[in-house]
Amino acid sequence: MEQPNGVDWTVIILTCQYKDSVEVFQRELEVRQKREQIPAGTLLLAVEDPETRVGSGGATLNALLVAAEHLSARAGFTVVTSDVLHSAWILILHMGRDFPFDDCGRAFTCLPVENPQAPVEAMVCNLDCLLDIMSHRLGPGSPPGVWVCSTDMLLSVPHNPGISWDGFRGARVIAFPGSVAYARNHGVYLTDSQGFVLDIYYQGTETEIQRCARPDGRVPLVSGVAFFSVETAEHLLATHVSPPLDACTYMGVDSGAHPVQLSLFFDILLCMARNVSKEDFLVGRPPEMGQGDADVAGYLQGARAELWRELHDQLLTMAYVPDGSYNYMTNSASEFLRSLTFPGAPGAQVVHSQVEDLQLLGAGSSVVSCLLEGPVQLDPGSVLQHCHLQGPIHIGASCFVSGLDIAQSKALHGLELHDLVLQGHHVRLHGTPSRAFTLVGRQDSWERQGTGTYLNMSWSEFFQKTGVRNWDLWDPDTPPAARCLLSARLFPVLHPSRALGPQDILWMLDPQEDGGKALSVWRASWRLSWEQLQPCLDRAATLASRRDLFFRQALHKARHVLEAQQDLSLRPLIWAAVREGCPGPLLATLDQVAAGTRDPGVAARALACVADVLGCWAEGRGGLRSGPAANPEWIRPFSYLECGDLAGGVQALAQERDKWLSRPALLVRAARHYEGAGQILVRQAVMSAQHFVSTEPVELPAPGQWVVAECPARVDFSGGWSDTPPLAYELGGAVLGLAVRVDGCRPIGARARRILEPNLWLAVGPRQDEMAMKIVCRSLDDLQDYCQPHAPGSLLKAAFICAGIVSVHSKLSLSEQLLRTFGGGFELHTWSELPHGSGLGTSSILAGTALAALQRAAGRMVGTEALIHAVLHLEQVLTTGGALPGSAATEGGGGGDHRT
């Protein structure tokens, strides 16, 4: 069942350990569905673990039950049935444990990458990368079943990982290559020559690890990705009603069952391994469980016995991806920084950020979703995320700084951080939102074992340097073994008399400056340990703050792209603003750009972007974007623009726009009128093309001598009209055309000559003179309809005006103008041997031939580039606003690939 466009997931479930995070993460899944990262018909579920620490196995079983229950209800069943799994592709994503470097966990850790092809602009989190890998690399081709993927790892998978699903049965684990040294602290698979899993080792002995090694010396690492066929998933689902495994699910907990902790790999999957005996399996315990009492061990043995009975006969195979890579996201700050920086890179990686002085960013550093104003220096190997900072600030090497706003910038002035992790957190204390700030050293360990450090120094050195005492951090009855960084009450969250900031923790870097005042403030504050802080983290506020900062920097980007006239599409940003419910600030920014510029081209693009926002806002429900734009309510704003009052016109447009936002049909109609407003400015901008029209004087032809100009027709192979506003602004334009003869002749042409009579003789039609429509212009009144495209001879009349031969605004009569400059009048005849409306570029090419012939007959020579600009000017005068390639591809004589 090939799915070349990616897996059309039936259900995607994201498990999380905190009940108050469910709605937050549910919204994050829905946002990704709106961004088209997830199929529109996929059922999205954020599911809390039934109890904390149920393990990856317990979370998997609970998620599978929830998925089956929802699908059963959808199908009209009144009980949970595994029949619904037979046509379902289910993806279970596990959030996992807390992560010291991101309050929303490893899944929502932002990476220094961006996807320029994405239809909606957004930060790229680890969750987004894993969704893409599962949907487009590992998942395609798999039969219906259940995929399980942890989000505590960074994966790299080639486009075609080479996984065969022919005749597949049972369960399958995905493995990636790793070194023997890495495997000493990790899990590895032992397989036979056919790919069947024999055993799974965690932190195995040297002998066990070497037994798993492949011919190249690498070992297959346990990656956190597994697949269950429908049959195997049915067997796993069946255990949810069997004690004690029922306690892994919300149904069991609601029935009063005692929770049990299970590992996906070292409980559920291990029992399927061929070399594992029942006796060894029953007495073992998963590494994530640790050591416990005899009751817990007995409870686990009962759970394992049930798993063995249900799953041992299922096949377990391994798919090895030799060209992929796997990195577990540990609690080591050094490893985390290495994963986000680019050693050896010539410059910094700047992603979704606006930086005032890029030269101050060190090579190999990374900046993600930040606004940096003024001199902000970032040394190599350091990372800035989700910060709005105002310099002067110097962040030294090997630092991670996240979650600081401009209000906290002052605390960093005069400091130079090195080897530190400084984070701002959104917390909720007894229901009240607040901010807290934490500071740790890059080399500090988050493990409970060992002597421990803080700010990269031993505790005794820290106490001596700062004046902090042991009893400030731990209760007297806290055992020495439990006195570690996780349990130390270091971080102020509330002060009785003032708001707290980063300075209330940064003072520890140089405590001798203020004579102990900072220490007194610190002691007077309510402080929490890292462990105590985790349940207080406000993940909804954190994600909202990140989204707000992302759009703040995006508005800076939009302004810069427009004002600098950059060839960069704003369409993904427009979709982001609409899909995530914040088009208002973007509209205000576009209004400011349009009203504040002196360039009508910049203003026209800004108004076209407003039209795009309104059109996207309608989400395809308001009718076609193309349509009339002359509603009387919009006449006043248009009149301002026509008179050159850009600021007044933009303000009047915005006032009118506010009346048209209530439903999709009105949004689309408003978008049409904004495009109409943009066309007024486009016309004014293109009219400036006349400034690029230069001519050289040549000998004036004698009266009666014809000047003939002929052009081939144009065939567009692709992209016709894509190079014209407003389409070209955000989508770019590329037109591939070819100049062609018809029956060996150039079918489009014009001829001009001077005549003695001070009139203009016009002829339009076939080349045979007797069949042409003839018009004689004896006064300026006869030229007044030059700007009406359907008036007889309007193109020829406009050609005389654009060529500067006559002026309709002159106080001199037509005959006086012609006699004074040329001693007589002109005859101009244009023809096309092509059918009307053939689409072969007739109108713009005809304008080019008319202008070329007229200019030469008037004693002037015009070059090709100047002629192209002259045609653009003529078409605006004629109010037809033609495309560039019509004249460019033919007047250049050949073919053209024109891009806008």
Short mmCIF file of N, CA and C in Angstrom, two decimals, residues 311-457:
data_model
loop_
_atom_site.label_atom_id
_atom_site.label_comp_id
_atom_site.label_asym_id
_atom_site.label_seq_id
_atom_site.Cartn_x
_atom_site.Cartn_y
_atom_site.Cartn_z
N LEU A 311 2.31 -11.91 24.01
CA LEU A 311 3.14 -11.38 22.92
C LEU A 311 4.34 -12.24 22.52
N HIS A 312 4.69 -13.23 23.31
CA HIS A 312 5.95 -13.92 23.03
C HIS A 312 5.96 -14.60 21.67
N ASP A 313 4.84 -15.05 21.19
CA ASP A 313 4.79 -15.74 19.90
C ASP A 313 4.82 -14.78 18.71
N GLN A 314 4.77 -13.49 18.96
CA GLN A 314 4.83 -12.53 17.87
C GLN A 314 6.27 -12.34 17.39
N LEU A 315 6.43 -12.16 16.08
CA LEU A 315 7.76 -11.99 15.50
C LEU A 315 8.25 -10.57 15.76
N LEU A 316 9.55 -10.45 16.02
CA LEU A 316 10.17 -9.13 16.20
C LEU A 316 11.39 -9.05 15.29
N THR A 317 11.33 -8.12 14.33
CA THR A 317 12.45 -7.93 13.41
C THR A 317 13.00 -6.52 13.55
N MET A 318 14.20 -6.32 13.01
CA MET A 318 14.85 -5.02 13.07
C MET A 318 15.10 -4.52 11.65
N ALA A 319 14.79 -3.26 11.41
CA ALA A 319 15.15 -2.58 10.16
C ALA A 319 16.29 -1.63 10.49
N TYR A 320 17.40 -1.82 9.83
CA TYR A 320 18.61 -1.04 10.11
C TYR A 320 18.77 0.03 9.03
N VAL A 321 18.98 1.27 9.45
CA VAL A 321 19.14 2.39 8.51
C VAL A 321 20.59 2.84 8.57
N PRO A 322 21.46 2.28 7.73
CA PRO A 322 22.89 2.55 7.87
C PRO A 322 23.29 3.99 7.59
N ASP A 323 22.49 4.70 6.78
CA ASP A 323 22.83 6.09 6.43
C ASP A 323 22.13 7.10 7.33
N GLY A 324 21.43 6.63 8.33
CA GLY A 324 20.76 7.54 9.25
C GLY A 324 21.61 7.81 10.47
N SER A 325 21.11 8.66 11.34
CA SER A 325 21.83 8.95 12.59
C SER A 325 20.82 9.16 13.71
N TYR A 326 21.28 8.89 14.91
CA TYR A 326 20.44 8.96 16.11
C TYR A 326 21.25 9.60 17.23
N ASN A 327 20.65 10.57 17.92
CA ASN A 327 21.28 11.17 19.09
C ASN A 327 20.22 11.38 20.16
N TYR A 328 20.43 10.71 21.29
CA TYR A 328 19.52 10.90 22.42
C TYR A 328 19.80 12.26 23.04
N MET A 329 18.74 12.99 23.36
CA MET A 329 18.88 14.32 23.95
C MET A 329 19.05 14.17 25.46
N THR A 330 20.29 14.11 25.88
CA THR A 330 20.60 13.91 27.29
C THR A 330 20.41 15.21 28.06
N ASN A 331 20.66 15.14 29.37
CA ASN A 331 20.59 16.32 30.22
C ASN A 331 21.91 17.07 30.29
N SER A 332 22.83 16.73 29.42
CA SER A 332 24.13 17.39 29.39
C SER A 332 24.03 18.68 28.57
N ALA A 333 24.36 19.80 29.18
CA ALA A 333 24.32 21.08 28.46
C ALA A 333 25.35 21.11 27.34
N SER A 334 26.49 20.50 27.56
CA SER A 334 27.53 20.48 26.53
C SER A 334 27.04 19.75 25.29
N GLU A 335 26.42 18.59 25.49
CA GLU A 335 25.90 17.84 24.34
C GLU A 335 24.75 18.58 23.67
N PHE A 336 23.92 19.23 24.47
CA PHE A 336 22.81 19.99 23.90
C PHE A 336 23.32 21.14 23.03
N LEU A 337 24.32 21.85 23.50
CA LEU A 337 24.89 22.95 22.72
C LEU A 337 25.52 22.44 21.42
N ARG A 338 26.18 21.30 21.50
CA ARG A 338 26.78 20.73 20.28
C ARG A 338 25.72 20.41 19.24
N SER A 339 24.55 19.99 19.69
CA SER A 339 23.50 19.61 18.74
C SER A 339 22.85 20.83 18.08
N LEU A 340 23.03 22.02 18.67
CA LEU A 340 22.40 23.22 18.14
C LEU A 340 23.37 24.20 17.49
N THR A 341 24.66 23.90 17.53
CA THR A 341 25.65 24.80 16.95
C THR A 341 26.37 24.09 15.81
N PHE A 342 27.18 24.85 15.11
CA PHE A 342 27.81 24.34 13.89
C PHE A 342 29.31 24.64 13.93
N PRO A 343 30.07 23.84 14.68
CA PRO A 343 31.52 24.07 14.74
C PRO A 343 32.13 24.03 13.35
N GLY A 344 32.99 25.00 13.08
CA GLY A 344 33.65 25.05 11.77
C GLY A 344 32.88 25.82 10.73
N ALA A 345 31.63 26.20 11.04
CA ALA A 345 30.84 26.96 10.07
C ALA A 345 31.41 28.37 9.94
N PRO A 346 31.36 28.97 8.74
CA PRO A 346 31.96 30.30 8.55
C PRO A 346 31.20 31.41 9.25
N GLY A 347 29.95 31.20 9.56
CA GLY A 347 29.16 32.25 10.21
C GLY A 347 28.14 31.66 11.16
N ALA A 348 27.30 32.52 11.69
CA ALA A 348 26.27 32.08 12.61
C ALA A 348 25.05 31.57 11.83
N GLN A 349 24.30 30.68 12.47
CA GLN A 349 23.05 30.20 11.89
C GLN A 349 21.93 31.05 12.49
N VAL A 350 21.33 31.88 11.67
CA VAL A 350 20.29 32.80 12.14
C VAL A 350 18.97 32.36 11.52
N VAL A 351 18.01 31.94 12.36
CA VAL A 351 16.77 31.34 11.89
C VAL A 351 15.59 32.09 12.51
N HIS A 352 14.69 32.55 11.66
CA HIS A 352 13.49 33.27 12.13
C HIS A 352 13.85 34.32 13.16
N SER A 353 14.85 35.11 12.84
CA SER A 353 15.34 36.13 13.77
C SER A 353 15.70 37.39 12.99
N GLN A 354 15.59 38.52 13.69
CA GLN A 354 16.02 39.79 13.14
C GLN A 354 17.15 40.32 14.00
N VAL A 355 18.30 40.47 13.38
CA VAL A 355 19.52 40.85 14.10
C VAL A 355 20.05 42.15 13.53
N GLU A 356 20.22 43.15 14.38
CA GLU A 356 20.64 44.46 13.90
C GLU A 356 22.08 44.45 13.43
N ASP A 357 22.96 43.71 14.11
CA ASP A 357 24.38 43.69 13.75
C ASP A 357 24.84 42.23 13.64
N LEU A 358 24.74 41.67 12.44
CA LEU A 358 25.11 40.27 12.23
C LEU A 358 26.59 40.01 12.45
N GLN A 359 27.41 41.02 12.28
CA GLN A 359 28.85 40.82 12.41
C GLN A 359 29.26 40.47 13.84
N LEU A 360 28.39 40.73 14.80
CA LEU A 360 28.73 40.44 16.20
C LEU A 360 28.41 38.99 16.58
N LEU A 361 27.86 38.22 15.65
CA LEU A 361 27.54 36.82 15.94
C LEU A 361 28.72 35.95 15.54
N GLY A 362 29.21 35.19 16.49
CA GLY A 362 30.39 34.36 16.26
C GLY A 362 30.13 33.19 15.33
N ALA A 363 31.17 32.76 14.67
CA ALA A 363 31.07 31.62 13.76
C ALA A 363 30.63 30.38 14.53
N GLY A 364 29.67 29.65 13.95
CA GLY A 364 29.21 28.41 14.57
C GLY A 364 28.14 28.59 15.63
N SER A 365 27.81 29.83 15.99
CA SER A 365 26.74 30.05 16.97
C SER A 365 25.40 29.95 16.26
N SER A 366 24.32 29.95 17.03
CA SER A 366 22.99 29.90 16.42
C SER A 366 22.03 30.81 17.18
N VAL A 367 21.14 31.44 16.39
CA VAL A 367 20.12 32.34 16.93
C VAL A 367 18.78 31.90 16.35
N VAL A 368 17.84 31.56 17.22
CA VAL A 368 16.56 31.03 16.77
C VAL A 368 15.43 31.86 17.39
N SER A 369 14.57 32.41 16.53
CA SER A 369 13.41 33.17 16.95
C SER A 369 13.77 34.24 17.97
N CYS A 370 14.59 35.20 17.53
CA CYS A 370 15.04 36.27 18.41
C CYS A 370 14.93 37.62 17.71
N LEU A 371 14.81 38.65 18.52
CA LEU A 371 14.94 40.04 18.08
C LEU A 371 16.12 40.63 18.83
N LEU A 372 17.18 40.98 18.11
CA LEU A 372 18.39 41.51 18.75
C LEU A 372 18.60 42.94 18.26
N GLU A 373 18.41 43.89 19.16
CA GLU A 373 18.55 45.30 18.83
C GLU A 373 19.84 45.84 19.43
N GLY A 374 20.54 46.66 18.66
CA GLY A 374 21.78 47.22 19.15
C GLY A 374 22.89 46.17 19.16
N PRO A 375 24.02 46.52 19.79
CA PRO A 375 25.16 45.60 19.79
C PRO A 375 24.96 44.41 20.74
N VAL A 376 24.62 43.28 20.19
CA VAL A 376 24.50 42.03 20.95
C VAL A 376 25.54 41.07 20.39
N GLN A 377 26.57 40.81 21.17
CA GLN A 377 27.66 39.95 20.73
C GLN A 377 27.46 38.54 21.25
N LEU A 378 27.59 37.57 20.35
CA LEU A 378 27.41 36.17 20.69
C LEU A 378 28.66 35.43 20.24
N ASP A 379 29.38 34.84 21.18
CA ASP A 379 30.63 34.17 20.86
C ASP A 379 30.38 32.77 20.30
N PRO A 380 31.41 32.19 19.66
CA PRO A 380 31.25 30.86 19.05
C PRO A 380 30.78 29.81 20.05
N GLY A 381 29.95 28.90 19.54
CA GLY A 381 29.48 27.79 20.37
C GLY A 381 28.33 28.12 21.27
N SER A 382 27.76 29.32 21.16
CA SER A 382 26.65 29.72 22.02
C SER A 382 25.35 29.76 21.24
N VAL A 383 24.24 29.69 21.99
CA VAL A 383 22.91 29.61 21.39
C VAL A 383 21.98 30.61 22.07
N LEU A 384 21.25 31.36 21.25
CA LEU A 384 20.18 32.25 21.73
C LEU A 384 18.86 31.75 21.17
N GLN A 385 17.87 31.60 22.03
CA GLN A 385 16.54 31.19 21.58
C GLN A 385 15.48 32.00 22.30
N HIS A 386 14.46 32.42 21.54
CA HIS A 386 13.25 33.07 22.11
C HIS A 386 13.62 34.26 22.99
N CYS A 387 14.51 35.11 22.48
CA CYS A 387 14.95 36.28 23.25
C CYS A 387 14.72 37.56 22.46
N HIS A 388 14.27 38.59 23.15
CA HIS A 388 14.22 39.94 22.60
C HIS A 388 15.16 40.77 23.46
N LEU A 389 16.34 41.05 22.93
CA LEU A 389 17.40 41.69 23.71
C LEU A 389 17.79 43.03 23.08
N GLN A 390 18.22 43.94 23.95
CA GLN A 390 18.71 45.24 23.51
C GLN A 390 20.09 45.45 24.10
N GLY A 391 21.08 45.63 23.22
CA GLY A 391 22.45 45.76 23.66
C GLY A 391 22.73 47.09 24.34
N PRO A 392 23.97 47.25 24.86
CA PRO A 392 25.12 46.36 24.64
C PRO A 392 25.08 45.12 25.54
N ILE A 393 25.24 43.96 24.91
CA ILE A 393 25.25 42.69 25.62
C ILE A 393 26.34 41.82 25.01
N HIS A 394 27.07 41.13 25.86
CA HIS A 394 28.11 40.21 25.40
C HIS A 394 27.88 38.84 26.04
N ILE A 395 27.54 37.88 25.21
CA ILE A 395 27.37 36.50 25.67
C ILE A 395 28.56 35.71 25.18
N GLY A 396 29.36 35.23 26.11
CA GLY A 396 30.60 34.55 25.76
C GLY A 396 30.38 33.17 25.19
N ALA A 397 31.46 32.41 25.12
CA ALA A 397 31.43 31.10 24.47
C ALA A 397 30.67 30.08 25.30
N SER A 398 30.07 29.12 24.60
CA SER A 398 29.44 27.93 25.20
C SER A 398 28.34 28.29 26.19
N CYS A 399 27.46 29.19 25.78
CA CYS A 399 26.32 29.58 26.62
C CYS A 399 25.02 29.25 25.90
N PHE A 400 23.99 29.00 26.70
CA PHE A 400 22.64 28.84 26.19
C PHE A 400 21.75 29.83 26.93
N VAL A 401 21.14 30.76 26.19
CA VAL A 401 20.28 31.79 26.79
C VAL A 401 18.93 31.72 26.10
N SER A 402 17.88 31.63 26.90
CA SER A 402 16.54 31.44 26.32
C SER A 402 15.50 32.13 27.18
N GLY A 403 14.45 32.64 26.52
CA GLY A 403 13.27 33.11 27.22
C GLY A 403 13.40 34.46 27.89
N LEU A 404 14.32 35.32 27.43
CA LEU A 404 14.47 36.65 28.01
C LEU A 404 13.83 37.68 27.10
N ASP A 405 13.13 38.65 27.70
CA ASP A 405 12.52 39.71 26.93
C ASP A 405 13.31 40.99 27.13
N ILE A 406 12.90 42.03 26.42
CA ILE A 406 13.66 43.27 26.43
C ILE A 406 13.72 43.88 27.84
N ALA A 407 12.71 43.58 28.65
CA ALA A 407 12.70 44.10 30.02
C ALA A 407 13.84 43.54 30.85
N GLN A 408 14.33 42.36 30.47
CA GLN A 408 15.43 41.75 31.23
C GLN A 408 16.81 42.04 30.65
N SER A 409 16.85 42.78 29.53
CA SER A 409 18.14 43.04 28.88
C SER A 409 19.11 43.78 29.79
N LYS A 410 18.58 44.72 30.55
CA LYS A 410 19.46 45.55 31.38
C LYS A 410 20.27 44.71 32.37
N ALA A 411 19.71 43.59 32.80
CA ALA A 411 20.42 42.75 33.76
C ALA A 411 21.68 42.15 33.15
N LEU A 412 21.74 42.11 31.82
CA LEU A 412 22.92 41.53 31.16
C LEU A 412 23.97 42.57 30.80
N HIS A 413 23.63 43.84 30.90
CA HIS A 413 24.59 44.88 30.55
C HIS A 413 25.79 44.84 31.50
N GLY A 414 26.97 44.87 30.95
CA GLY A 414 28.18 44.86 31.77
C GLY A 414 28.64 43.49 32.18
N LEU A 415 27.87 42.44 31.89
CA LEU A 415 28.27 41.08 32.21
C LEU A 415 28.82 40.39 30.97
N GLU A 416 29.67 39.42 31.17
CA GLU A 416 30.11 38.57 30.08
C GLU A 416 29.96 37.12 30.55
N LEU A 417 28.97 36.44 30.00
CA LEU A 417 28.67 35.08 30.43
C LEU A 417 29.58 34.09 29.71
N HIS A 418 29.98 33.07 30.41
CA HIS A 418 30.78 31.99 29.83
C HIS A 418 30.32 30.66 30.42
N ASP A 419 30.12 29.66 29.56
CA ASP A 419 29.81 28.30 30.02
C ASP A 419 28.59 28.29 30.96
N LEU A 420 27.56 29.01 30.59
CA LEU A 420 26.38 29.12 31.45
C LEU A 420 25.10 28.87 30.68
N VAL A 421 24.06 28.46 31.42
CA VAL A 421 22.72 28.28 30.87
C VAL A 421 21.79 29.20 31.65
N LEU A 422 21.28 30.24 30.98
CA LEU A 422 20.40 31.23 31.60
C LEU A 422 19.05 31.15 30.90
N GLN A 423 17.98 30.90 31.69
CA GLN A 423 16.66 30.74 31.10
C GLN A 423 15.62 31.54 31.87
N GLY A 424 14.69 32.10 31.10
CA GLY A 424 13.51 32.72 31.69
C GLY A 424 12.33 31.78 31.57
N HIS A 425 11.55 31.64 32.63
CA HIS A 425 10.44 30.68 32.66
C HIS A 425 9.13 31.39 32.98
N HIS A 426 8.06 30.91 32.34
CA HIS A 426 6.71 31.33 32.73
C HIS A 426 6.20 30.31 33.74
N VAL A 427 5.78 30.80 34.90
CA VAL A 427 5.31 29.91 35.96
C VAL A 427 3.94 30.38 36.43
N ARG A 428 3.27 29.49 37.12
CA ARG A 428 1.98 29.81 37.73
C ARG A 428 2.05 29.36 39.17
N LEU A 429 2.01 30.33 40.09
CA LEU A 429 2.13 30.05 41.51
C LEU A 429 0.76 30.23 42.16
N HIS A 430 0.18 29.12 42.58
CA HIS A 430 -1.16 29.15 43.17
C HIS A 430 -2.14 29.89 42.26
N GLY A 431 -2.03 29.63 40.97
CA GLY A 431 -2.94 30.20 40.00
C GLY A 431 -2.55 31.56 39.46
N THR A 432 -1.50 32.17 40.02
CA THR A 432 -1.08 33.51 39.59
C THR A 432 0.09 33.40 38.62
N PRO A 433 -0.01 33.99 37.41
CA PRO A 433 1.11 33.92 36.46
C PRO A 433 2.27 34.79 36.92
N SER A 434 3.47 34.30 36.67
CA SER A 434 4.66 35.02 37.10
C SER A 434 5.83 34.59 36.22
N ARG A 435 6.99 35.20 36.46
CA ARG A 435 8.21 34.83 35.76
C ARG A 435 9.24 34.37 36.77
N ALA A 436 10.07 33.42 36.35
CA ALA A 436 11.19 32.95 37.17
C ALA A 436 12.39 32.79 36.26
N PHE A 437 13.58 32.86 36.85
CA PHE A 437 14.82 32.79 36.07
C PHE A 437 15.77 31.80 36.73
N THR A 438 16.39 30.98 35.90
CA THR A 438 17.32 29.98 36.41
C THR A 438 18.67 30.15 35.75
N LEU A 439 19.70 29.82 36.49
CA LEU A 439 21.08 29.91 36.01
C LEU A 439 21.83 28.68 36.48
N VAL A 440 22.42 27.95 35.55
CA VAL A 440 23.25 26.79 35.89
C VAL A 440 24.49 26.82 35.02
N GLY A 441 25.47 26.00 35.37
CA GLY A 441 26.70 25.92 34.60
C GLY A 441 26.60 24.88 33.50
N ARG A 442 27.36 25.11 32.44
CA ARG A 442 27.35 24.15 31.33
C ARG A 442 27.81 22.77 31.77
N GLN A 443 28.72 22.73 32.73
CA GLN A 443 29.29 21.45 33.16
C GLN A 443 28.56 20.85 34.35
N ASP A 444 27.54 21.52 34.86
CA ASP A 444 26.80 20.98 36.01
C ASP A 444 26.06 19.72 35.62
N SER A 445 25.99 18.79 36.57
CA SER A 445 25.30 17.53 36.32
C SER A 445 23.91 17.55 36.94
N TRP A 446 22.93 17.02 36.17
CA TRP A 446 21.57 16.92 36.68
C TRP A 446 21.31 15.57 37.32
N GLU A 447 22.32 14.74 37.41
CA GLU A 447 22.15 13.43 38.02
C GLU A 447 22.16 13.55 39.54
N ARG A 448 21.53 12.60 40.18
CA ARG A 448 21.48 12.61 41.64
C ARG A 448 22.74 12.03 42.26
N GLN A 449 23.41 11.19 41.49
CA GLN A 449 24.61 10.55 42.03
C GLN A 449 25.82 11.48 41.89
N GLY A 450 26.83 11.24 42.69
CA GLY A 450 28.07 12.00 42.57
C GLY A 450 28.09 13.21 43.49
N THR A 451 29.24 13.88 43.51
CA THR A 451 29.42 15.02 44.41
C THR A 451 28.66 16.25 43.93
N GLY A 452 28.54 16.44 42.62
CA GLY A 452 27.75 17.54 42.09
C GLY A 452 28.49 18.87 42.06
N THR A 453 28.01 19.76 41.15
CA THR A 453 28.58 21.10 41.03
C THR A 453 27.44 22.09 40.81
N TYR A 454 27.79 23.37 40.96
CA TYR A 454 26.87 24.43 40.58
C TYR A 454 27.68 25.59 40.03
N LEU A 455 27.25 26.12 38.90
CA LEU A 455 27.98 27.17 38.17
C LEU A 455 29.40 26.72 37.87
N ASN A 456 29.52 25.44 37.53
CA ASN A 456 30.79 24.82 37.12
C ASN A 456 31.82 24.76 38.24
N MET A 457 31.37 24.84 39.48
CA MET A 457 32.30 24.73 40.62
C MET A 457 31.69 23.81 41.66
#
